[in-house]
């Protein structure tokens, strides 16, 4: 952690990191856990991850055309939007081919266009997609602002962005909400790496995943960042006692 602050006084150490080195280690980490990723996801979230993705899909406009699932991993978020009847074409993009390979064979996956791509430099034309969804990906970006700028570039004006992630607890949240969230966080910080070591045989990867939750932006800070980068109509949707949040916005017309 570098501990520097951005112009609003927020801790910006999680918005910019040593790009190449960070990307390499994140990609290698996901390559290591790719084979157990889905199983671990459902186990560690007690299957809540499915409901959270369904909620993202339900928030998409009915008339959405092309959907980009960025940091798609094994494709579950794109497939959930397809199941919800949202979208006519789907691109599942991720910079870890081992994760994308996990989508192959899933019901509906034959309709996904799988793309090995880095969110920091998307191989897509400006204004070419109608909606972008990101599930548990933004927290891993080497440069969060850069990632948001790329999303803004490829989205058509008025297009939706929906980000599902484990954000940092809001310090202004109610005491009760903070209490529940922080107890769950302590549980996650101990439980997740332990189960990761036992089942996934990779405690360090799961330690990274749980620790990165506590160090990321809050949902409100992320919504502000979106508004500073060409987005409007911010939306914050709290999931399961605030363990996860969906933060959304629309690209300005
Ligand atoms: C926690 S997984 C989430 C997978 C999936 N979206 C889901 O809902 O389960 C995070 C994924 O983000 C990908 N990722 C992280 N940084 C990325 C980047 N800069 N560009 C593309 N993919 C990235 C990783 O390879 C990994 O597959």
PDB file of C-alpha atoms and ligand atoms in Angstrom:
ATOM      1  CA  UNK A   1       0.000   0.000   0.000  1.00  0.00           C
ATOM      2  CA  UNK A   2       1.375   3.362  -0.977  1.00  0.00           C
ATOM      3  CA  UNK A   3      -1.137   5.313   1.114  1.00  0.00           C
ATOM      4  CA  UNK A   4      -1.458   8.305  -1.228  1.00  0.00           C
ATOM      5  CA  UNK A   5      -4.705  10.240  -1.559  1.00  0.00           C
ATOM      6  CA  UNK A   6      -6.628  11.395  -4.599  1.00  0.00           C
ATOM      7  CA  UNK A   7      -7.941  14.929  -5.121  1.00  0.00           C
ATOM      8  CA  UNK A   8     -10.957  14.238  -2.899  1.00  0.00           C
ATOM      9  CA  UNK A   9      -8.814  13.022  -0.036  1.00  0.00           C
ATOM     10  CA  UNK A  10      -9.787   9.401  -0.586  1.00  0.00           C
ATOM     11  CA  UNK A  11      -7.210   6.706  -0.099  1.00  0.00           C
ATOM     12  CA  UNK A  12      -6.152   6.140  -3.684  1.00  0.00           C
ATOM     13  CA  UNK A  13      -3.680   3.352  -3.050  1.00  0.00           C
ATOM     14  CA  UNK A  14      -6.178   0.884  -4.478  1.00  0.00           C
ATOM     15  CA  UNK A  15      -6.966   2.864  -7.589  1.00  0.00           C
ATOM     16  CA  UNK A  16      -3.473   2.853  -9.131  1.00  0.00           C
ATOM     17  CA  UNK A  17      -0.871   0.103  -8.771  1.00  0.00           C
ATOM     18  CA  UNK A  18       2.226  -1.030 -10.601  1.00  0.00           C
ATOM     19  CA  UNK A  19       0.226  -1.985 -13.688  1.00  0.00           C
ATOM     20  CA  UNK A  20       2.210  -4.724 -15.394  1.00  0.00           C
ATOM     21  CA  UNK A  21       3.373  -6.486 -12.235  1.00  0.00           C
ATOM     22  CA  UNK A  22      -0.053  -6.326 -10.619  1.00  0.00           C
ATOM     23  CA  UNK A  23      -1.810  -7.632 -13.748  1.00  0.00           C
ATOM     24  CA  UNK A  24       0.687 -10.473 -14.059  1.00  0.00           C
ATOM     25  CA  UNK A  25       0.186 -11.619 -10.505  1.00  0.00           C
ATOM     26  CA  UNK A  26      -3.635 -11.323 -10.647  1.00  0.00           C
ATOM     27  CA  UNK A  27      -3.755 -13.262 -13.926  1.00  0.00           C
ATOM     28  CA  UNK A  28      -1.440 -15.973 -12.543  1.00  0.00           C
ATOM     29  CA  UNK A  29      -3.510 -16.225  -9.368  1.00  0.00           C
ATOM     30  CA  UNK A  30      -6.764 -16.741 -11.287  1.00  0.00           C
ATOM     31  CA  UNK A  31      -5.055 -19.235 -13.600  1.00  0.00           C
ATOM     32  CA  UNK A  32      -4.112 -21.239 -10.478  1.00  0.00           C
ATOM     33  CA  UNK A  33      -7.616 -21.315  -9.024  1.00  0.00           C
ATOM     34  CA  UNK A  34      -9.588 -21.459 -12.319  1.00  0.00           C
ATOM     35  CA  UNK A  35     -10.492 -25.138 -11.983  1.00  0.00           C
ATOM     36  CA  UNK A  36     -12.018 -24.739  -8.531  1.00  0.00           C
ATOM     37  CA  UNK A  37     -13.314 -21.175  -8.982  1.00  0.00           C
ATOM     38  CA  UNK A  38     -17.034 -21.909  -9.496  1.00  0.00           C
ATOM     39  CA  UNK A  39     -17.181 -24.512  -6.741  1.00  0.00           C
ATOM     40  CA  UNK A  40     -15.408 -22.227  -4.265  1.00  0.00           C
ATOM     41  CA  UNK A  41     -17.577 -19.273  -5.217  1.00  0.00           C
ATOM     42  CA  UNK A  42     -20.812 -21.089  -4.495  1.00  0.00           C
ATOM     43  CA  UNK A  43     -19.403 -22.688  -1.338  1.00  0.00           C
ATOM     44  CA  UNK A  44     -17.941 -19.535   0.195  1.00  0.00           C
ATOM     45  CA  UNK A  45     -20.965 -17.376  -0.554  1.00  0.00           C
ATOM     46  CA  UNK A  46     -23.396 -20.135   0.445  1.00  0.00           C
ATOM     47  CA  UNK A  47     -24.761 -19.825  -3.074  1.00  0.00           C
ATOM     48  CA  UNK A  48     -25.651 -16.144  -2.618  1.00  0.00           C
ATOM     49  CA  UNK A  49     -23.428 -15.282  -5.617  1.00  0.00           C
ATOM     50  CA  UNK A  50     -26.090 -16.744  -7.922  1.00  0.00           C
ATOM     51  CA  UNK A  51     -28.765 -14.477  -6.462  1.00  0.00           C
ATOM     52  CA  UNK A  52     -26.459 -11.443  -6.710  1.00  0.00           C
ATOM     53  CA  UNK A  53     -25.827 -12.111 -10.407  1.00  0.00           C
ATOM     54  CA  UNK A  54     -29.568 -12.622 -10.988  1.00  0.00           C
ATOM     55  CA  UNK A  55     -30.150  -9.217  -9.414  1.00  0.00           C
ATOM     56  CA  UNK A  56     -27.620  -7.607 -11.784  1.00  0.00           C
ATOM     57  CA  UNK A  57     -29.425  -9.200 -14.730  1.00  0.00           C
ATOM     58  CA  UNK A  58     -32.784  -7.935 -13.483  1.00  0.00           C
ATOM     59  CA  UNK A  59     -31.452  -4.364 -13.341  1.00  0.00           C
ATOM     60  CA  UNK A  60     -30.546  -4.345 -17.039  1.00  0.00           C
ATOM     61  CA  UNK A  61     -32.856  -2.572 -19.468  1.00  0.00           C
ATOM     62  CA  UNK A  62     -35.285  -4.859 -21.317  1.00  0.00           C
ATOM     63  CA  UNK A  63     -34.117  -3.524 -24.672  1.00  0.00           C
ATOM     64  CA  UNK A  64     -30.410  -4.124 -24.149  1.00  0.00           C
ATOM     65  CA  UNK A  65     -28.608  -5.318 -27.301  1.00  0.00           C
ATOM     66  CA  UNK A  66     -24.929  -6.224 -26.948  1.00  0.00           C
ATOM     67  CA  UNK A  67     -23.722  -6.939 -23.426  1.00  0.00           C
ATOM     68  CA  UNK A  68     -20.058  -6.946 -22.456  1.00  0.00           C
ATOM     69  CA  UNK A  69     -19.336  -9.101 -19.406  1.00  0.00           C
ATOM     70  CA  UNK A  70     -15.985  -7.702 -18.384  1.00  0.00           C
ATOM     71  CA  UNK A  71     -13.729  -9.799 -16.116  1.00  0.00           C
ATOM     72  CA  UNK A  72     -16.158 -12.539 -17.080  1.00  0.00           C
ATOM     73  CA  UNK A  73     -14.131 -15.368 -15.547  1.00  0.00           C
ATOM     74  CA  UNK A  74     -16.123 -18.553 -16.136  1.00  0.00           C
ATOM     75  CA  UNK A  75     -18.974 -16.613 -17.753  1.00  0.00           C
ATOM     76  CA  UNK A  76     -21.660 -16.905 -15.072  1.00  0.00           C
ATOM     77  CA  UNK A  77     -22.750 -13.253 -15.140  1.00  0.00           C
ATOM     78  CA  UNK A  78     -23.151 -13.161 -18.934  1.00  0.00           C
ATOM     79  CA  UNK A  79     -25.040 -16.457 -18.790  1.00  0.00           C
ATOM     80  CA  UNK A  80     -27.308 -15.095 -16.060  1.00  0.00           C
ATOM     81  CA  UNK A  81     -28.220 -12.088 -18.233  1.00  0.00           C
ATOM     82  CA  UNK A  82     -28.972 -14.504 -21.084  1.00  0.00           C
ATOM     83  CA  UNK A  83     -31.210 -16.608 -18.809  1.00  0.00           C
ATOM     84  CA  UNK A  84     -33.026 -13.433 -17.754  1.00  0.00           C
ATOM     85  CA  UNK A  85     -33.802 -12.723 -21.416  1.00  0.00           C
ATOM     86  CA  UNK A  86     -31.561  -9.643 -21.453  1.00  0.00           C
ATOM     87  CA  UNK A  87     -29.366  -8.905 -24.464  1.00  0.00           C
ATOM     88  CA  UNK A  88     -29.096 -10.222 -28.000  1.00  0.00           C
ATOM     89  CA  UNK A  89     -25.315 -10.750 -28.127  1.00  0.00           C
ATOM     90  CA  UNK A  90     -22.808 -11.347 -25.349  1.00  0.00           C
ATOM     91  CA  UNK A  91     -19.053 -10.820 -25.163  1.00  0.00           C
ATOM     92  CA  UNK A  92     -17.354 -12.458 -22.187  1.00  0.00           C
ATOM     93  CA  UNK A  93     -13.938 -10.805 -21.828  1.00  0.00           C
ATOM     94  CA  UNK A  94     -11.197 -11.705 -19.375  1.00  0.00           C
ATOM     95  CA  UNK A  95      -7.413 -11.538 -19.413  1.00  0.00           C
ATOM     96  CA  UNK A  96      -7.107 -15.032 -17.958  1.00  0.00           C
ATOM     97  CA  UNK A  97      -7.782 -17.696 -20.636  1.00  0.00           C
ATOM     98  CA  UNK A  98      -7.835 -20.438 -17.988  1.00  0.00           C
ATOM     99  CA  UNK A  99     -10.849 -18.744 -16.354  1.00  0.00           C
ATOM    100  CA  UNK A 100     -12.631 -18.271 -19.711  1.00  0.00           C
ATOM    101  CA  UNK A 101     -12.094 -21.962 -20.462  1.00  0.00           C
ATOM    102  CA  UNK A 102     -14.330 -22.682 -17.472  1.00  0.00           C
ATOM    103  CA  UNK A 103     -17.289 -21.225 -19.403  1.00  0.00           C
ATOM    104  CA  UNK A 104     -17.030 -23.839 -22.132  1.00  0.00           C
ATOM    105  CA  UNK A 105     -19.705 -26.507 -21.858  1.00  0.00           C
ATOM    106  CA  UNK A 106     -22.056 -24.457 -19.651  1.00  0.00           C
ATOM    107  CA  UNK A 107     -25.649 -24.146 -20.874  1.00  0.00           C
ATOM    108  CA  UNK A 108     -25.834 -21.195 -23.271  1.00  0.00           C
ATOM    109  CA  UNK A 109     -22.058 -20.742 -23.460  1.00  0.00           C
ATOM    110  CA  UNK A 110     -22.066 -21.524 -27.172  1.00  0.00           C
ATOM    111  CA  UNK A 111     -23.782 -18.152 -27.649  1.00  0.00           C
ATOM    112  CA  UNK A 112     -21.020 -16.254 -25.800  1.00  0.00           C
ATOM    113  CA  UNK A 113     -18.143 -14.650 -27.695  1.00  0.00           C
ATOM    114  CA  UNK A 114     -15.161 -15.380 -25.489  1.00  0.00           C
ATOM    115  CA  UNK A 115     -12.419 -12.746 -25.695  1.00  0.00           C
ATOM    116  CA  UNK A 116      -9.025 -12.749 -24.028  1.00  0.00           C
ATOM    117  CA  UNK A 117      -8.763  -9.035 -23.252  1.00  0.00           C
ATOM    118  CA  UNK A 118      -7.371  -6.702 -20.618  1.00  0.00           C
ATOM    119  CA  UNK A 119      -9.848  -4.250 -19.126  1.00  0.00           C
ATOM    120  CA  UNK A 120      -7.090  -1.613 -19.154  1.00  0.00           C
ATOM    121  CA  UNK A 121      -7.053  -1.605 -23.003  1.00  0.00           C
ATOM    122  CA  UNK A 122     -10.162  -3.179 -24.476  1.00  0.00           C
ATOM    123  CA  UNK A 123      -9.983  -4.314 -28.113  1.00  0.00           C
ATOM    124  CA  UNK A 124     -13.414  -2.814 -28.816  1.00  0.00           C
ATOM    125  CA  UNK A 125     -14.539   0.164 -30.857  1.00  0.00           C
ATOM    126  CA  UNK A 126     -15.776   3.283 -29.045  1.00  0.00           C
ATOM    127  CA  UNK A 127     -19.521   3.255 -28.239  1.00  0.00           C
ATOM    128  CA  UNK A 128     -19.878  -0.308 -29.487  1.00  0.00           C
ATOM    129  CA  UNK A 129     -21.722  -2.046 -26.614  1.00  0.00           C
ATOM    130  CA  UNK A 130     -25.110  -1.352 -25.024  1.00  0.00           C
ATOM    131  CA  UNK A 131     -24.291  -2.496 -21.496  1.00  0.00           C
ATOM    132  CA  UNK A 132     -21.278  -3.509 -19.435  1.00  0.00           C
ATOM    133  CA  UNK A 133     -21.540  -5.808 -16.433  1.00  0.00           C
ATOM    134  CA  UNK A 134     -18.590  -6.600 -14.155  1.00  0.00           C
ATOM    135  CA  UNK A 135     -18.799  -9.236 -11.440  1.00  0.00           C
ATOM    136  CA  UNK A 136     -16.054  -9.188  -8.784  1.00  0.00           C
ATOM    137  CA  UNK A 137     -13.563  -7.802 -11.265  1.00  0.00           C
ATOM    138  CA  UNK A 138     -13.088  -4.076 -10.663  1.00  0.00           C
ATOM    139  CA  UNK A 139     -11.435  -4.669  -7.284  1.00  0.00           C
ATOM    140  CA  UNK A 140      -8.601  -6.401  -9.141  1.00  0.00           C
ATOM    141  CA  UNK A 141      -7.862  -3.617 -11.617  1.00  0.00           C
ATOM    142  CA  UNK A 142      -4.335  -2.257 -11.595  1.00  0.00           C
ATOM    143  CA  UNK A 143      -5.807   1.200 -12.263  1.00  0.00           C
ATOM    144  CA  UNK A 144      -9.489   1.580 -11.417  1.00  0.00           C
ATOM    145  CA  UNK A 145      -9.844   4.985 -13.095  1.00  0.00           C
ATOM    146  CA  UNK A 146      -8.305   3.682 -16.291  1.00  0.00           C
ATOM    147  CA  UNK A 147     -10.717   0.754 -16.239  1.00  0.00           C
ATOM    148  CA  UNK A 148     -13.694   3.074 -15.772  1.00  0.00           C
ATOM    149  CA  UNK A 149     -12.466   5.262 -18.655  1.00  0.00           C
ATOM    150  CA  UNK A 150     -12.188   2.213 -20.910  1.00  0.00           C
ATOM    151  CA  UNK A 151     -15.712   1.115 -20.000  1.00  0.00           C
ATOM    152  CA  UNK A 152     -16.982   4.615 -20.716  1.00  0.00           C
ATOM    153  CA  UNK A 153     -15.204   4.594 -24.078  1.00  0.00           C
ATOM    154  CA  UNK A 154     -16.774   1.345 -25.308  1.00  0.00           C
ATOM    155  CA  UNK A 155     -20.294   2.022 -23.969  1.00  0.00           C
ATOM    156  CA  UNK A 156     -22.830   3.734 -26.182  1.00  0.00           C
ATOM    157  CA  UNK A 157     -24.296   6.967 -24.777  1.00  0.00           C
ATOM    158  CA  UNK A 158     -27.129   6.084 -22.390  1.00  0.00           C
ATOM    159  CA  UNK A 159     -25.729   2.539 -21.978  1.00  0.00           C
ATOM    160  CA  UNK A 160     -25.714   0.910 -18.552  1.00  0.00           C
ATOM    161  CA  UNK A 161     -22.790  -0.130 -16.380  1.00  0.00           C
ATOM    162  CA  UNK A 162     -23.507  -2.506 -13.487  1.00  0.00           C
ATOM    163  CA  UNK A 163     -20.695  -3.513 -11.146  1.00  0.00           C
ATOM    164  CA  UNK A 164     -21.161  -6.263  -8.573  1.00  0.00           C
ATOM    165  CA  UNK A 165     -18.403  -6.452  -6.011  1.00  0.00           C
ATOM    166  CA  UNK A 166     -17.304  -6.674  -2.391  1.00  0.00           C
ATOM    167  CA  UNK A 167     -16.773  -3.007  -1.664  1.00  0.00           C
ATOM    168  CA  UNK A 168     -15.254  -1.577   1.514  1.00  0.00           C
ATOM    169  CA  UNK A 169     -17.771  -0.835   4.276  1.00  0.00           C
ATOM    170  CA  UNK A 170     -19.178   2.658   4.191  1.00  0.00           C
ATOM    171  CA  UNK A 171     -17.865   4.469   7.317  1.00  0.00           C
ATOM    172  CA  UNK A 172     -21.096   6.521   7.373  1.00  0.00           C
ATOM    173  CA  UNK A 173     -23.314   3.430   7.350  1.00  0.00           C
ATOM    174  CA  UNK A 174     -25.668   2.784  10.283  1.00  0.00           C
ATOM    175  CA  UNK A 175     -24.010   1.203  13.317  1.00  0.00           C
ATOM    176  CA  UNK A 176     -26.163  -1.885  12.976  1.00  0.00           C
ATOM    177  CA  UNK A 177     -25.326  -2.351   9.302  1.00  0.00           C
ATOM    178  CA  UNK A 178     -21.626  -1.740   9.971  1.00  0.00           C
ATOM    179  CA  UNK A 179     -21.678  -4.207  12.852  1.00  0.00           C
ATOM    180  CA  UNK A 180     -23.140  -7.004  10.751  1.00  0.00           C
ATOM    181  CA  UNK A 181     -20.882  -6.239   7.791  1.00  0.00           C
ATOM    182  CA  UNK A 182     -17.693  -6.040   9.862  1.00  0.00           C
ATOM    183  CA  UNK A 183     -18.464  -9.291  11.740  1.00  0.00           C
ATOM    184  CA  UNK A 184     -19.039 -10.987   8.398  1.00  0.00           C
ATOM    185  CA  UNK A 185     -15.811  -9.462   7.115  1.00  0.00           C
ATOM    186  CA  UNK A 186     -13.832 -10.895  10.064  1.00  0.00           C
ATOM    187  CA  UNK A 187     -15.436 -14.260   9.378  1.00  0.00           C
ATOM    188  CA  UNK A 188     -14.551 -14.021   5.697  1.00  0.00           C
ATOM    189  CA  UNK A 189     -10.961 -12.983   6.423  1.00  0.00           C
ATOM    190  CA  UNK A 190     -10.423 -16.128   8.480  1.00  0.00           C
ATOM    191  CA  UNK A 191     -12.759 -18.560   6.804  1.00  0.00           C
ATOM    192  CA  UNK A 192     -12.069 -17.812   3.128  1.00  0.00           C
ATOM    193  CA  UNK A 193      -8.269 -18.394   3.160  1.00  0.00           C
ATOM    194  CA  UNK A 194      -8.752 -21.469   5.357  1.00  0.00           C
ATOM    195  CA  UNK A 195     -11.270 -23.074   3.002  1.00  0.00           C
ATOM    196  CA  UNK A 196      -9.137 -21.873   0.084  1.00  0.00           C
ATOM    197  CA  UNK A 197      -6.185 -23.779   1.545  1.00  0.00           C
ATOM    198  CA  UNK A 198      -8.181 -26.912   2.294  1.00  0.00           C
ATOM    199  CA  UNK A 199     -10.315 -27.142  -0.842  1.00  0.00           C
ATOM    200  CA  UNK A 200      -8.598 -24.962  -3.407  1.00  0.00           C
ATOM    201  CA  UNK A 201      -5.121 -25.789  -2.056  1.00  0.00           C
ATOM    202  CA  UNK A 202      -4.267 -22.116  -2.423  1.00  0.00           C
ATOM    203  CA  UNK A 203      -4.554 -20.142   0.800  1.00  0.00           C
ATOM    204  CA  UNK A 204      -2.618 -17.142  -0.553  1.00  0.00           C
ATOM    205  CA  UNK A 205      -5.013 -16.582  -3.473  1.00  0.00           C
ATOM    206  CA  UNK A 206      -8.005 -16.608  -1.171  1.00  0.00           C
ATOM    207  CA  UNK A 207      -6.209 -14.443   1.384  1.00  0.00           C
ATOM    208  CA  UNK A 208      -5.721 -11.869  -1.393  1.00  0.00           C
ATOM    209  CA  UNK A 209      -9.410 -12.074  -2.320  1.00  0.00           C
ATOM    210  CA  UNK A 210     -10.628 -11.500   1.214  1.00  0.00           C
ATOM    211  CA  UNK A 211      -8.079  -8.799   2.078  1.00  0.00           C
ATOM    212  CA  UNK A 212      -8.753  -6.846  -1.099  1.00  0.00           C
ATOM    213  CA  UNK A 213     -12.383  -6.406   0.004  1.00  0.00           C
ATOM    214  CA  UNK A 214     -11.416  -4.341   3.051  1.00  0.00           C
ATOM    215  CA  UNK A 215      -9.052  -2.127   1.100  1.00  0.00           C
ATOM    216  CA  UNK A 216     -11.216  -1.203  -1.897  1.00  0.00           C
ATOM    217  CA  UNK A 217     -13.425   1.851  -2.414  1.00  0.00           C
ATOM    218  CA  UNK A 218     -16.805   2.081  -0.675  1.00  0.00           C
ATOM    219  CA  UNK A 219     -19.908   1.800  -2.905  1.00  0.00           C
ATOM    220  CA  UNK A 220     -20.422   5.544  -2.546  1.00  0.00           C
ATOM    221  CA  UNK A 221     -16.825   6.366  -3.477  1.00  0.00           C
ATOM    222  CA  UNK A 222     -17.081   4.130  -6.522  1.00  0.00           C
ATOM    223  CA  UNK A 223     -20.366   5.756  -7.571  1.00  0.00           C
ATOM    224  CA  UNK A 224     -18.639   9.165  -7.262  1.00  0.00           C
ATOM    225  CA  UNK A 225     -15.759   7.949  -9.395  1.00  0.00           C
ATOM    226  CA  UNK A 226     -18.234   6.934 -12.089  1.00  0.00           C
ATOM    227  CA  UNK A 227     -19.840  10.366 -12.016  1.00  0.00           C
ATOM    228  CA  UNK A 228     -16.417  11.984 -12.406  1.00  0.00           C
ATOM    229  CA  UNK A 229     -15.813   9.890 -15.536  1.00  0.00           C
ATOM    230  CA  UNK A 230     -18.831  10.541 -17.716  1.00  0.00           C
ATOM    231  CA  UNK A 231     -21.544   8.566 -15.942  1.00  0.00           C
ATOM    232  CA  UNK A 232     -24.868   9.693 -14.534  1.00  0.00           C
ATOM    233  CA  UNK A 233     -27.884   8.231 -12.674  1.00  0.00           C
ATOM    234  CA  UNK A 234     -25.803   6.438 -10.003  1.00  0.00           C
ATOM    235  CA  UNK A 235     -27.409   3.465  -8.327  1.00  0.00           C
ATOM    236  CA  UNK A 236     -26.283   1.581  -5.223  1.00  0.00           C
ATOM    237  CA  UNK A 237     -28.021  -1.711  -4.491  1.00  0.00           C
ATOM    238  CA  UNK A 238     -27.050  -3.454  -1.239  1.00  0.00           C
ATOM    239  CA  UNK A 239     -27.005  -7.258  -1.227  1.00  0.00           C
ATOM    240  CA  UNK A 240     -27.218  -9.663   1.723  1.00  0.00           C
ATOM    241  CA  UNK A 241     -26.550  -7.368   4.746  1.00  0.00           C
ATOM    242  CA  UNK A 242     -24.089  -5.313   2.699  1.00  0.00           C
ATOM    243  CA  UNK A 243     -21.668  -8.184   2.028  1.00  0.00           C
ATOM    244  CA  UNK A 244     -21.848  -7.326  -1.673  1.00  0.00           C
ATOM    245  CA  UNK A 245     -23.150  -4.283  -3.537  1.00  0.00           C
ATOM    246  CA  UNK A 246     -24.209  -3.533  -7.073  1.00  0.00           C
ATOM    247  CA  UNK A 247     -23.110  -0.079  -8.161  1.00  0.00           C
ATOM    248  CA  UNK A 248     -24.473   1.131 -11.464  1.00  0.00           C
ATOM    249  CA  UNK A 249     -24.734   4.187 -13.670  1.00  0.00           C
ATOM    250  CA  UNK A 250     -25.435   5.246 -17.231  1.00  0.00           C
ATOM    251  CA  UNK A 251     -22.995   6.717 -19.695  1.00  0.00           C
ATOM    252  CA  UNK A 252     -23.962  10.325 -20.292  1.00  0.00           C
ATOM    253  CA  UNK A 253     -25.742  11.042 -23.623  1.00  0.00           C
TER     254      UNK A 253
HETATM  255  C1  LIG B   1     -13.264 -12.958  -9.061  1.00  0.00           C
HETATM  256  S1  LIG B   1     -13.239 -13.332 -10.775  1.00  0.00           S
HETATM  257  C2  LIG B   1     -14.876 -12.965 -11.272  1.00  0.00           C
HETATM  258  C3  LIG B   1     -15.406 -13.815 -12.380  1.00  0.00           C
HETATM  259  C4  LIG B   1     -16.870 -13.613 -12.752  1.00  0.00           C
HETATM  260  N1  LIG B   1     -17.120 -12.274 -13.230  1.00  0.00           N
HETATM  261  C5  LIG B   1     -17.823 -13.943 -11.643  1.00  0.00           C
HETATM  262  O1  LIG B   1     -18.801 -13.219 -11.465  1.00  0.00           O
HETATM  263  O2  LIG B   1     -17.609 -14.950 -10.957  1.00  0.00           O
HETATM  264  C6  LIG B   1     -12.339 -11.946 -11.383  1.00  0.00           C
HETATM  265  C7  LIG B   1     -11.937 -12.104 -12.837  1.00  0.00           C
HETATM  266  O3  LIG B   1     -11.451 -10.839 -13.290  1.00  0.00           O
HETATM  267  C8  LIG B   1     -10.403 -11.080 -14.207  1.00  0.00           C
HETATM  268  N2  LIG B   1      -9.617  -9.842 -14.307  1.00  0.00           N
HETATM  269  C9  LIG B   1      -9.001  -9.177 -13.311  1.00  0.00           C
HETATM  270  N3  LIG B   1      -8.386  -8.063 -13.796  1.00  0.00           N
HETATM  271  C10 LIG B   1      -8.651  -8.044 -15.133  1.00  0.00           C
HETATM  272  C11 LIG B   1      -8.297  -7.163 -16.182  1.00  0.00           C
HETATM  273  N4  LIG B   1      -7.533  -6.086 -15.967  1.00  0.00           N
HETATM  274  N5  LIG B   1      -8.754  -7.426 -17.425  1.00  0.00           N
HETATM  275  C12 LIG B   1      -9.497  -8.527 -17.670  1.00  0.00           C
HETATM  276  N6  LIG B   1      -9.854  -9.414 -16.723  1.00  0.00           N
HETATM  277  C13 LIG B   1      -9.436  -9.170 -15.459  1.00  0.00           C
HETATM  278  C14 LIG B   1      -9.670 -12.271 -13.613  1.00  0.00           C
HETATM  279  O4  LIG B   1      -8.885 -12.955 -14.563  1.00  0.00           O
HETATM  280  C15 LIG B   1     -10.836 -13.110 -13.080  1.00  0.00           C
HETATM  281  O5  LIG B   1     -11.271 -14.051 -14.038  1.00  0.00           O
END
